[in-house]
PDB file of C-alpha atoms and ligand atoms in Angstrom:
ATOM      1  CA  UNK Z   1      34.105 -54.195 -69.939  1.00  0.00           C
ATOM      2  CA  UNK Z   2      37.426 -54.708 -68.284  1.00  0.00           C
ATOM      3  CA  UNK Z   3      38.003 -55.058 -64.638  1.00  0.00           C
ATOM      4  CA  UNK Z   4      38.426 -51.752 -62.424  1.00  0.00           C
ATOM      5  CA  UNK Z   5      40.350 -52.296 -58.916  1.00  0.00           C
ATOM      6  CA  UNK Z   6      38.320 -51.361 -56.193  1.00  0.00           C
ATOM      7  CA  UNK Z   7      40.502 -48.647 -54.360  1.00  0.00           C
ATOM      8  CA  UNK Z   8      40.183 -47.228 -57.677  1.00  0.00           C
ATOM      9  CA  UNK Z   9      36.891 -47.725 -58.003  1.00  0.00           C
ATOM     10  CA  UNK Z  10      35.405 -43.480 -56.855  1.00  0.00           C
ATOM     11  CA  UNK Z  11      36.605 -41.941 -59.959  1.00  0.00           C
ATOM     12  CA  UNK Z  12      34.066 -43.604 -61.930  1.00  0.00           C
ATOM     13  CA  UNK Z  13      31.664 -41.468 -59.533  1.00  0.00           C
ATOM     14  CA  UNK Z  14      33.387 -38.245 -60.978  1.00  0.00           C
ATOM     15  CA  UNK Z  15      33.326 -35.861 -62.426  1.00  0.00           C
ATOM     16  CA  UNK Z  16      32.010 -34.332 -59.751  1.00  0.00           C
ATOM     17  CA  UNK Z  17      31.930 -30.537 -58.320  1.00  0.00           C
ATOM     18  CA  UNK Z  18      34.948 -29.364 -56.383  1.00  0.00           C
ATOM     19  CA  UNK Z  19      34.437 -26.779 -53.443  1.00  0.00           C
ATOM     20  CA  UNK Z  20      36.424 -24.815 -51.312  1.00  0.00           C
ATOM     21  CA  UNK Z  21      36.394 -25.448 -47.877  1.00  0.00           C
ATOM     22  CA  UNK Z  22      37.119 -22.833 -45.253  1.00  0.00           C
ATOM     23  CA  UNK Z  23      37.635 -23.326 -41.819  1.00  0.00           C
ATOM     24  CA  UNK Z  24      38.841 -20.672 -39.174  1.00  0.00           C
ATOM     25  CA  UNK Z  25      42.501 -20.869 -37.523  1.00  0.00           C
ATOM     26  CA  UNK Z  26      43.688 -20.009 -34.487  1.00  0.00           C
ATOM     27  CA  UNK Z  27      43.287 -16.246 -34.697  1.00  0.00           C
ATOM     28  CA  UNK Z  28      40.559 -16.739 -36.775  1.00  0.00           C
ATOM     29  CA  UNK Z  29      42.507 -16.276 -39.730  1.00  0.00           C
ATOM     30  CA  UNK Z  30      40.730 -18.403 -43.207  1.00  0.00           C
ATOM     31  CA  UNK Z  31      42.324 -21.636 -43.698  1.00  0.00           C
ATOM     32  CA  UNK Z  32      41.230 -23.145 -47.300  1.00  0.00           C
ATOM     33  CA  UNK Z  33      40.937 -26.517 -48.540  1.00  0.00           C
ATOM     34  CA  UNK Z  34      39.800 -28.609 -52.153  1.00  0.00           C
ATOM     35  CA  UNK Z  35      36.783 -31.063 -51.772  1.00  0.00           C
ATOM     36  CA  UNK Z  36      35.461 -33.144 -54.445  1.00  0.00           C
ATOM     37  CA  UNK Z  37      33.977 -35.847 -51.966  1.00  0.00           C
ATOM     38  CA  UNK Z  38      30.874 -33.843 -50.758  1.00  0.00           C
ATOM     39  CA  UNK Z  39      27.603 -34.359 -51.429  1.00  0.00           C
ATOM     40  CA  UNK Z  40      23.734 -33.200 -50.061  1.00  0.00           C
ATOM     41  CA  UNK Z  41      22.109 -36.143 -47.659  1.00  0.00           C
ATOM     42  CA  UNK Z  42      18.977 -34.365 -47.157  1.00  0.00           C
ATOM     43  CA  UNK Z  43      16.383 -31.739 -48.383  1.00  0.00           C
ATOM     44  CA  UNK Z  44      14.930 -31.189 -45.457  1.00  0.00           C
ATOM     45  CA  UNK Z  45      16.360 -30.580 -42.925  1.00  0.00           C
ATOM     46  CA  UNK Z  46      19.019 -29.378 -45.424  1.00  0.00           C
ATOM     47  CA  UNK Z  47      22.390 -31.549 -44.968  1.00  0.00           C
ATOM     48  CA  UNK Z  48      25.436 -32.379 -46.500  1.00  0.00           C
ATOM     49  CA  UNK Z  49      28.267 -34.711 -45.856  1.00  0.00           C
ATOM     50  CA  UNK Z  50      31.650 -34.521 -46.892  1.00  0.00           C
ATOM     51  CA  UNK Z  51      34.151 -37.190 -46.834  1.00  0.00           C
ATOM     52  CA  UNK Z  52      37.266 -35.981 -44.749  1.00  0.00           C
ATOM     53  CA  UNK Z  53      40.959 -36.954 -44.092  1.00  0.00           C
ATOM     54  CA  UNK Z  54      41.670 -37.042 -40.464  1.00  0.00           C
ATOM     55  CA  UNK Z  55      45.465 -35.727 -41.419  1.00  0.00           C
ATOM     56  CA  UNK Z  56      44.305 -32.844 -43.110  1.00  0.00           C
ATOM     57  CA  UNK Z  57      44.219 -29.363 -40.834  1.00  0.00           C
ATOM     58  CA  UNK Z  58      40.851 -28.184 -41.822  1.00  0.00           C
ATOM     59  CA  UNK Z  59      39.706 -31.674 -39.867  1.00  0.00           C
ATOM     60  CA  UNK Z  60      41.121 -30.100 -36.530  1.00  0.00           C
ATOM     61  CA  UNK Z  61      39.881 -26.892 -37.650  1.00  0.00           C
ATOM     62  CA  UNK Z  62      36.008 -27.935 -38.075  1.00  0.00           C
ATOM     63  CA  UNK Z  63      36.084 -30.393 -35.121  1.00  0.00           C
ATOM     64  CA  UNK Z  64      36.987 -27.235 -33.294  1.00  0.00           C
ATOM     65  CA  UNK Z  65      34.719 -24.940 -34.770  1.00  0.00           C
ATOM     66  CA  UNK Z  66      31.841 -26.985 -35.458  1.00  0.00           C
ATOM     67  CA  UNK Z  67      31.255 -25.075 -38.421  1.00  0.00           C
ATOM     68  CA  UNK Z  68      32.792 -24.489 -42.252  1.00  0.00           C
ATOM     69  CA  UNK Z  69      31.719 -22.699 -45.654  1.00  0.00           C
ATOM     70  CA  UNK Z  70      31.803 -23.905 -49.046  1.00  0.00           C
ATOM     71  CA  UNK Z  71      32.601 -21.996 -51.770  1.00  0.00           C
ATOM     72  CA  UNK Z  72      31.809 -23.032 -55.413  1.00  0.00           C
ATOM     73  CA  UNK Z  73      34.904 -21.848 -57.760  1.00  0.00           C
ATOM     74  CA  UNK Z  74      34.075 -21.607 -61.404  1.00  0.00           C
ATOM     75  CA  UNK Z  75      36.592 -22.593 -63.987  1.00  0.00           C
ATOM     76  CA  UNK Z  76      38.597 -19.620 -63.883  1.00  0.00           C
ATOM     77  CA  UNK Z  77      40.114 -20.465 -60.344  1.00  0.00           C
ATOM     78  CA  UNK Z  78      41.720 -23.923 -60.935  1.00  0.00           C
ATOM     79  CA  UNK Z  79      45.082 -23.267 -60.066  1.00  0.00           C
ATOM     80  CA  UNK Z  80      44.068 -21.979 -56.406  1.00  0.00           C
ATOM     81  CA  UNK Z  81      41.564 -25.073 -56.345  1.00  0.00           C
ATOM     82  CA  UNK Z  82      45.285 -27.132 -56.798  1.00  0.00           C
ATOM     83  CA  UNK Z  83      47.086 -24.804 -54.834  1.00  0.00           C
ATOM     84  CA  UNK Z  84      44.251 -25.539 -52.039  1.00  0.00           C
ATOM     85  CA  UNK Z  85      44.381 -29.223 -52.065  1.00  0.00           C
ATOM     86  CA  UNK Z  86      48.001 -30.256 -52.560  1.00  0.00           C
ATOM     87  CA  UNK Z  87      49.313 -27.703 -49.779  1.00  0.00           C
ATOM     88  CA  UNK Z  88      48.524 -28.243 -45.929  1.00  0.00           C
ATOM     89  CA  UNK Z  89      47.666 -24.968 -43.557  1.00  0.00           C
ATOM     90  CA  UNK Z  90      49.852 -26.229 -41.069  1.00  0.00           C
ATOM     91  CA  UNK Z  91      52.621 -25.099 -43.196  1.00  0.00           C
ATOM     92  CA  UNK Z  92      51.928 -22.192 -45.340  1.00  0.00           C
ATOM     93  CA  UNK Z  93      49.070 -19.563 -45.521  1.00  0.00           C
ATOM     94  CA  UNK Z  94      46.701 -20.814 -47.793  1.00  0.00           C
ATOM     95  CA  UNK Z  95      44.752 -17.845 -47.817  1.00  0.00           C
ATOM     96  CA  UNK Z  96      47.260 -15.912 -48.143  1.00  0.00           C
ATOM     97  CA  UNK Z  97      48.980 -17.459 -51.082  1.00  0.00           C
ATOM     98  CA  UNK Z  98      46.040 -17.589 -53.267  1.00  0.00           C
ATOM     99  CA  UNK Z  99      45.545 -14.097 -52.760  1.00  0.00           C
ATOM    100  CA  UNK Z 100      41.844 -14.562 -52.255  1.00  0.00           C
ATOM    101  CA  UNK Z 101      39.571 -11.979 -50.148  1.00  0.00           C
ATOM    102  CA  UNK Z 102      36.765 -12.675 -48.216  1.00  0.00           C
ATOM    103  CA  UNK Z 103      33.144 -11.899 -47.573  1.00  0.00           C
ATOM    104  CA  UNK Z 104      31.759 -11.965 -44.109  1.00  0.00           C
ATOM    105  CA  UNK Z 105      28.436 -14.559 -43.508  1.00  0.00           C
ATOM    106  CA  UNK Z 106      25.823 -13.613 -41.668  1.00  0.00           C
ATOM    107  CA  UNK Z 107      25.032 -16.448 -39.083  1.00  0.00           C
ATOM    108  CA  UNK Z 108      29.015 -17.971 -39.161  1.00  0.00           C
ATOM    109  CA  UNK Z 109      32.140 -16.983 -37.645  1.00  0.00           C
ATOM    110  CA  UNK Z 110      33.783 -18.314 -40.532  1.00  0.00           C
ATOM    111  CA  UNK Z 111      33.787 -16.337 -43.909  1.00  0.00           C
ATOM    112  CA  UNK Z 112      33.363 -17.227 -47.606  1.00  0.00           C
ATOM    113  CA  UNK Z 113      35.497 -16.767 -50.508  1.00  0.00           C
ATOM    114  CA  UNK Z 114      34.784 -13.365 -52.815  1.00  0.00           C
ATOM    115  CA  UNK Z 115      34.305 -14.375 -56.412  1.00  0.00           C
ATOM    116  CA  UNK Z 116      33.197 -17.663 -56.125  1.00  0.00           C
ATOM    117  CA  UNK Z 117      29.866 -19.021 -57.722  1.00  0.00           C
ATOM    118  CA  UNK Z 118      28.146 -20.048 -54.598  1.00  0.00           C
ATOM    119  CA  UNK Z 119      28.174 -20.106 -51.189  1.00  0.00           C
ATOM    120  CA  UNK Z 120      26.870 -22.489 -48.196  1.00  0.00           C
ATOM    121  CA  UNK Z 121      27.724 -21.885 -44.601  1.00  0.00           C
ATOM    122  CA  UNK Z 122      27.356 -25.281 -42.911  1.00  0.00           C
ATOM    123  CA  UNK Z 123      27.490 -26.201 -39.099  1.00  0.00           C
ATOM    124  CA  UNK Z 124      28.542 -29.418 -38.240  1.00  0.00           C
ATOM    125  CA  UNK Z 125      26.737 -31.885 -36.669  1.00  0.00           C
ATOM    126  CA  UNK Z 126      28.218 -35.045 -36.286  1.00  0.00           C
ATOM    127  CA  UNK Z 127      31.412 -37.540 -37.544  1.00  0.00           C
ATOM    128  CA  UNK Z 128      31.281 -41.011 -38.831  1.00  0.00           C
ATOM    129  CA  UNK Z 129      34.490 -42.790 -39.039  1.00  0.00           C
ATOM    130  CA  UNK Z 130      35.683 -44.947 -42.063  1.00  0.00           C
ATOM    131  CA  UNK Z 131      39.297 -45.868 -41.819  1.00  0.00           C
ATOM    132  CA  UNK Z 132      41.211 -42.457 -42.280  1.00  0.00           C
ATOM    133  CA  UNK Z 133      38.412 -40.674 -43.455  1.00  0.00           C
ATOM    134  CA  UNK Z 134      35.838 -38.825 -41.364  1.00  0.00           C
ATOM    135  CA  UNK Z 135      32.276 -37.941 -43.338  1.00  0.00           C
ATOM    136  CA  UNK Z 136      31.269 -34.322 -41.578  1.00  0.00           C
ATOM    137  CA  UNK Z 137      27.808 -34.196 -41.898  1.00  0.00           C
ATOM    138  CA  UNK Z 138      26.895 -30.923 -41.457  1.00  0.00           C
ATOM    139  CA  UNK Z 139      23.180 -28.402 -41.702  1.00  0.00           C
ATOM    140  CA  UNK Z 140      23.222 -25.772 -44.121  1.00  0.00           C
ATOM    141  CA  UNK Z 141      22.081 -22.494 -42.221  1.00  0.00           C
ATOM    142  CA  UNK Z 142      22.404 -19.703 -45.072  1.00  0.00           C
ATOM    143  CA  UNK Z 143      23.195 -20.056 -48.794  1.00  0.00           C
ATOM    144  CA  UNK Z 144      24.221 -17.423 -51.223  1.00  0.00           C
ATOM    145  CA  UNK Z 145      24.822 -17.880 -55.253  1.00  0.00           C
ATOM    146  CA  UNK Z 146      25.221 -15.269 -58.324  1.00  0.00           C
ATOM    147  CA  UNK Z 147      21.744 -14.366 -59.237  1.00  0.00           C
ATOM    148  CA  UNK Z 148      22.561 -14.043 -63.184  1.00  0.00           C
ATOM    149  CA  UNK Z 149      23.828 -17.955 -62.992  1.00  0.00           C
ATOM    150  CA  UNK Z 150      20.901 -19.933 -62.050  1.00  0.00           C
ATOM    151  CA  UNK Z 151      17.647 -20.286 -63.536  1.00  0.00           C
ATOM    152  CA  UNK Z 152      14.695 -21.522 -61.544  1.00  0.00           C
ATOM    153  CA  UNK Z 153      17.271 -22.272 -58.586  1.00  0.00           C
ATOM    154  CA  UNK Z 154      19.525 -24.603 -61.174  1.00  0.00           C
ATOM    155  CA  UNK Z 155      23.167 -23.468 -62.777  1.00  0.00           C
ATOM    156  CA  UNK Z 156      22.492 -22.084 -66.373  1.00  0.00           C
ATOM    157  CA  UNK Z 157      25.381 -24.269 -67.484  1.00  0.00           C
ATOM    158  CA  UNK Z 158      25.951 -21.523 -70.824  1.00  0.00           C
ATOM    159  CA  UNK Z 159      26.762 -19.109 -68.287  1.00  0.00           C
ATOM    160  CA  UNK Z 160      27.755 -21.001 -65.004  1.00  0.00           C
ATOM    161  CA  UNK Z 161      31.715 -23.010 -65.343  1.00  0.00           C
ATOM    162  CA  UNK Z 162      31.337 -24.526 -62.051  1.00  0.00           C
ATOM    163  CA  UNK Z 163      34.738 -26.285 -61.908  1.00  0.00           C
ATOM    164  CA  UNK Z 164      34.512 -30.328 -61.697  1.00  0.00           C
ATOM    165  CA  UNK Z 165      37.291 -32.492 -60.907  1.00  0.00           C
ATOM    166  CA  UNK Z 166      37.804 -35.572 -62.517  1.00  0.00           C
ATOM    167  CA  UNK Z 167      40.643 -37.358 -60.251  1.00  0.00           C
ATOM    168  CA  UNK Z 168      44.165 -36.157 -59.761  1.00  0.00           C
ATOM    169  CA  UNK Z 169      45.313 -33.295 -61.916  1.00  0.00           C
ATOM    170  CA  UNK Z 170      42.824 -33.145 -64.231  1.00  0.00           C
ATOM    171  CA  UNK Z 171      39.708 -30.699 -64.126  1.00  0.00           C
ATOM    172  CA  UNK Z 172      36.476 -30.401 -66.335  1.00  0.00           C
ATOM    173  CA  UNK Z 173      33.490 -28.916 -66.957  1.00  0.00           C
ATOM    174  CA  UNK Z 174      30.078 -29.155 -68.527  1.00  0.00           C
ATOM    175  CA  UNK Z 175      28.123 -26.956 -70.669  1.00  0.00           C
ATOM    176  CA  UNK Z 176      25.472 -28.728 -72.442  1.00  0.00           C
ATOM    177  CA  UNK Z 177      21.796 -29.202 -70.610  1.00  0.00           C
ATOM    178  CA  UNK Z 178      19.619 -32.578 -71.256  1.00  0.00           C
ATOM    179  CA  UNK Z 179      16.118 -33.253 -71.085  1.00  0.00           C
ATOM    180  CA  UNK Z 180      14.688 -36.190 -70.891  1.00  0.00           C
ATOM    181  CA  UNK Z 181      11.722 -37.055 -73.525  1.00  0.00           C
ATOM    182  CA  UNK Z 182       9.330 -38.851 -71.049  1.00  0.00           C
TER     183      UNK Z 182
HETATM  184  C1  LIG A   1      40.736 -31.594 -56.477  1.00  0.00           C
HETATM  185  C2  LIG A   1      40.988 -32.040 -55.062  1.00  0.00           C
HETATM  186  C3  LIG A   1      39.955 -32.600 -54.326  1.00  0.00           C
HETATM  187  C4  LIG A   1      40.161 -33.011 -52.998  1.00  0.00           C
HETATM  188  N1  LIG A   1      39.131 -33.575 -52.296  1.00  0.00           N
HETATM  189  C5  LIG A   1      39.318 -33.935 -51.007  1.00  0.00           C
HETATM  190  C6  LIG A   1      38.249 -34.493 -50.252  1.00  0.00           C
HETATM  191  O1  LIG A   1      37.133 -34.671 -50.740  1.00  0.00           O
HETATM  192  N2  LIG A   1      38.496 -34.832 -48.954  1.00  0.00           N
HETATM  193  C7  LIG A   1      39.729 -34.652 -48.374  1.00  0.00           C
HETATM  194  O2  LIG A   1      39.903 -34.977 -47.195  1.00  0.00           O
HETATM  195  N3  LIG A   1      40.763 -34.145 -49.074  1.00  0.00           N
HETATM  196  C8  LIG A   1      40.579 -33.765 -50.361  1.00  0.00           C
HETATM  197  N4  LIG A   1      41.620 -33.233 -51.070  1.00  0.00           N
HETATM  198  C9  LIG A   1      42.918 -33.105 -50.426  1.00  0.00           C
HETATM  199  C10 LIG A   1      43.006 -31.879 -49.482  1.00  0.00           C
HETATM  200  O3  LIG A   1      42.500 -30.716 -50.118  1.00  0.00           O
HETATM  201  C11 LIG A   1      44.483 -31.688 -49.084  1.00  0.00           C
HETATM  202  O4  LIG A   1      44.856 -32.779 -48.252  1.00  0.00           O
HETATM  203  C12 LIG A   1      44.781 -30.355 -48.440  1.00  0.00           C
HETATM  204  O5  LIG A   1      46.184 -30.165 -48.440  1.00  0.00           O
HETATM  205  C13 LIG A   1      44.254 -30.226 -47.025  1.00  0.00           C
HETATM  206  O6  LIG A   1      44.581 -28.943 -46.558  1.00  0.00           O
HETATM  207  P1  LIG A   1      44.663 -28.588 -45.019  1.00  0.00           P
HETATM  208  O7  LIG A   1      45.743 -29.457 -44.376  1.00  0.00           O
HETATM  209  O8  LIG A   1      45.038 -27.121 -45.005  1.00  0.00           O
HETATM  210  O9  LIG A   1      43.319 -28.853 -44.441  1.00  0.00           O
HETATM  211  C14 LIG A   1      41.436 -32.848 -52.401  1.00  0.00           C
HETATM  212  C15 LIG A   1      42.481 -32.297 -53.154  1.00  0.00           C
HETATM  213  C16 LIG A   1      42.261 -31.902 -54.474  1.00  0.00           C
HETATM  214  C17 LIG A   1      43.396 -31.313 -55.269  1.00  0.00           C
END
């Protein structure tokens, strides 16, 4: 074992999935962001929570909005994944640049990303605040994902690359299924 510093700590908790977050502009124009620091809180009701930087635009954009989608990329859409998360909204359009087109949701203003594995269109319910960070916890009112990817409801992992991050630039993902014996 050797010693791991604290602040450091989180990466042992990855990989992990990265989403797309979108969030609606003035205009209500798509602004999109990387997440790797989300994860479900509850079945039922269904929740998530996502751990957010109070600097980044999509904060102001959701506490605005009170609602956000997230879009599961597969493997094939890492570079717009980096693109998304190392470039701020405030300054360029994100949408734009990444050339991506998007689908209209039902029961949200804001839209989701076409082409991506999976969608969930979340409303937000409340903030808690940890230093710089804010964790959105938000209800999940519709959910969409490619029928020929899932089996029973779960990825099929030989056919699904849903894109993990690992920490900084570095990206993964997995294709082997376990089971456990008892
Ligand atoms: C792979 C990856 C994962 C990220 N995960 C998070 C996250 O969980 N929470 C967060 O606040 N920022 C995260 N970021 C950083 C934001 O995506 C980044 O600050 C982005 O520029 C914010 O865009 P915006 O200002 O348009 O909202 C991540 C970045 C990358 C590249």
């Amino acid at each position: 074992m050797i010693e791991v510093d604290v602040e450091e700590a989180y990466l042992l908790l990855h990989p992990r999935p990265v989403v797309l977050v979108v969030s609606l502009r003035e205009g209500d124009s798509p602004n999109v962001m990387a997440c790797s620091w989300i994860t479900p809180v509850s079945e039922e009701p269904p929740y998530i929570a996502l751990a957010m930087w109070r600097e980044n635009y999509s904060y102001q954009l959701i506490m605005r909005n009170k609602e956000f989608t997230v879009n599961i990329p597969g493997c094939e859409h890492v570079n717009q994944v980096w693109i998304a998360g190392t470039r701020s909204g405030r300054k360029v359009d994100k949408a734009k640049i990444l050339g991506f087109k998007f689908i209209k949701s039902s029961k949200l203003k804001t839209p989701y990303i076409d082409g991506c594995l999976a969608y969930l269109g979340c409303r937000l319910d409340k903030t808690v605040d940890i230093g710089e960070i804010s964790l959105m916890i938000a209800e999940i009112v519709e959910a969409k994902a490619r029928k020929d990817l899932l089996v029973r409801g779960k990825w099929n992992l030989k056919k699904a690359k849903v894109l993990q991050h690992l920490g900084g630039k570095v990206f993964t993902y997995s294709e082997k299924t376990l089971w456990p014996s008892k």
